[in-house]
Amino acid sequence: MALFKKRTVGKPGEWYYCLEHKKVEEGPDCPAKDRFGPYASRQEAEHAMETARERNLQWENDPKWHDAAKGAEDD
């Protein structure tokens, strides 16, 4: 067992959205696997889930990422 807990590092003024607690945090309080960020402002972090949904939708509709459509053209 470690004597000292390794603290996550971050810069003052960085904001994160914690996926585990579903809240905005200043500085990385939670492990990296449980958060989005860093964001420059609290408002950006508050909209992290909305931003992720928008980016996922863009990715899902990007024709460069759909191998099935490309494969159908080759047949």
mmCIF file of C-alpha atoms in Angstrom:
data_model
loop_
_atom_site.group_PDB
_atom_site.id
_atom_site.type_symbol
_atom_site.label_atom_id
_atom_site.label_comp_id
_atom_site.label_asym_id
_atom_site.label_seq_id
_atom_site.Cartn_x
_atom_site.Cartn_y
_atom_site.Cartn_z
ATOM 1 C CA MET A 1 0.000 0.000 0.000
ATOM 2 C CA ALA A 2 1.338 3.414 -0.926
ATOM 3 C CA LEU A 3 2.122 5.811 1.865
ATOM 4 C CA PHE A 4 1.141 8.836 -0.176
ATOM 5 C CA LYS A 5 -1.758 9.143 -2.539
ATOM 6 C CA LYS A 6 -0.646 10.459 -5.924
ATOM 7 C CA ARG A 7 -2.641 13.627 -6.553
ATOM 8 C CA THR A 8 -3.938 14.451 -10.002
ATOM 9 C CA VAL A 9 -2.311 17.609 -11.315
ATOM 10 C CA GLY A 10 -3.954 20.600 -12.881
ATOM 11 C CA LYS A 11 -3.543 24.317 -13.272
ATOM 12 C CA PRO A 12 -5.584 26.895 -11.359
ATOM 13 C CA GLY A 13 -8.563 28.051 -13.394
ATOM 14 C CA GLU A 14 -9.025 24.754 -15.245
ATOM 15 C CA TRP A 15 -12.543 23.374 -15.126
ATOM 16 C CA TYR A 16 -13.645 19.760 -15.516
ATOM 17 C CA TYR A 17 -16.936 17.912 -15.795
ATOM 18 C CA CYS A 18 -17.027 14.822 -13.570
ATOM 19 C CA LEU A 19 -18.905 11.954 -15.222
ATOM 20 C CA GLU A 20 -19.156 10.058 -11.941
ATOM 21 C CA HIS A 21 -20.704 12.862 -9.874
ATOM 22 C CA LYS A 22 -22.303 14.709 -12.825
ATOM 23 C CA LYS A 23 -20.987 18.077 -11.690
ATOM 24 C CA VAL A 24 -18.473 20.748 -12.617
ATOM 25 C CA GLU A 25 -15.230 20.863 -10.637
ATOM 26 C CA GLU A 26 -12.431 23.390 -10.546
ATOM 27 C CA GLY A 27 -9.220 21.458 -10.797
ATOM 28 C CA PRO A 28 -9.032 17.718 -11.338
ATOM 29 C CA ASP A 29 -10.602 16.336 -8.161
ATOM 30 C CA CYS A 30 -11.636 13.035 -9.753
ATOM 31 C CA PRO A 31 -9.528 10.570 -11.762
ATOM 32 C CA ALA A 32 -9.016 11.297 -15.469
ATOM 33 C CA LYS A 33 -11.114 8.274 -16.454
ATOM 34 C CA ASP A 34 -14.148 9.931 -14.829
ATOM 35 C CA ARG A 35 -13.926 13.443 -16.270
ATOM 36 C CA PHE A 36 -14.012 15.625 -19.360
ATOM 37 C CA GLY A 37 -11.694 18.596 -19.604
ATOM 38 C CA PRO A 38 -9.903 20.771 -18.968
ATOM 39 C CA TYR A 39 -12.113 23.651 -20.043
ATOM 40 C CA ALA A 40 -11.177 27.332 -19.924
ATOM 41 C CA SER A 41 -14.350 28.370 -18.112
ATOM 42 C CA ARG A 42 -17.017 27.001 -15.825
ATOM 43 C CA GLN A 43 -19.644 27.603 -18.533
ATOM 44 C CA GLU A 44 -17.756 25.426 -21.036
ATOM 45 C CA ALA A 45 -17.513 22.631 -18.458
ATOM 46 C CA GLU A 46 -21.241 22.933 -17.690
ATOM 47 C CA HIS A 47 -21.972 22.192 -21.365
ATOM 48 C CA ALA A 48 -19.522 19.277 -21.619
ATOM 49 C CA MET A 49 -22.188 16.619 -22.177
ATOM 50 C CA GLU A 50 -23.936 18.728 -24.827
ATOM 51 C CA THR A 51 -20.612 19.291 -26.599
ATOM 52 C CA ALA A 52 -19.879 15.557 -26.496
ATOM 53 C CA ARG A 53 -23.327 14.742 -27.970
ATOM 54 C CA GLU A 54 -22.794 17.243 -30.789
ATOM 55 C CA ARG A 55 -19.341 15.852 -31.590
ATOM 56 C CA ASN A 56 -20.628 12.274 -31.534
ATOM 57 C CA LEU A 57 -23.422 13.206 -33.930
ATOM 58 C CA GLN A 58 -20.944 14.872 -36.280
ATOM 59 C CA TRP A 59 -18.708 11.799 -36.152
ATOM 60 C CA GLU A 60 -21.597 9.399 -36.746
ATOM 61 C CA ASN A 61 -22.670 11.378 -39.826
ATOM 62 C CA ASP A 62 -19.171 11.845 -41.253
ATOM 63 C CA PRO A 63 -18.959 9.792 -44.480
ATOM 64 C CA LYS A 64 -15.193 9.309 -44.007
ATOM 65 C CA TRP A 65 -15.905 7.074 -40.999
ATOM 66 C CA HIS A 66 -18.449 4.732 -42.564
ATOM 67 C CA ASP A 67 -16.695 1.708 -44.030
ATOM 68 C CA ALA A 68 -19.996 -0.006 -44.886
ATOM 69 C CA ALA A 69 -20.957 2.665 -47.417
ATOM 70 C CA LYS A 70 -17.491 2.534 -48.981
ATOM 71 C CA GLY A 71 -17.607 -1.269 -49.175
ATOM 72 C CA ALA A 72 -20.999 -1.151 -50.885
ATOM 73 C CA GLU A 73 -19.534 1.025 -53.664
ATOM 74 C CA ASP A 74 -16.743 -1.504 -54.300
ATOM 75 C CA ASP A 75 -19.165 -4.417 -54.920
#
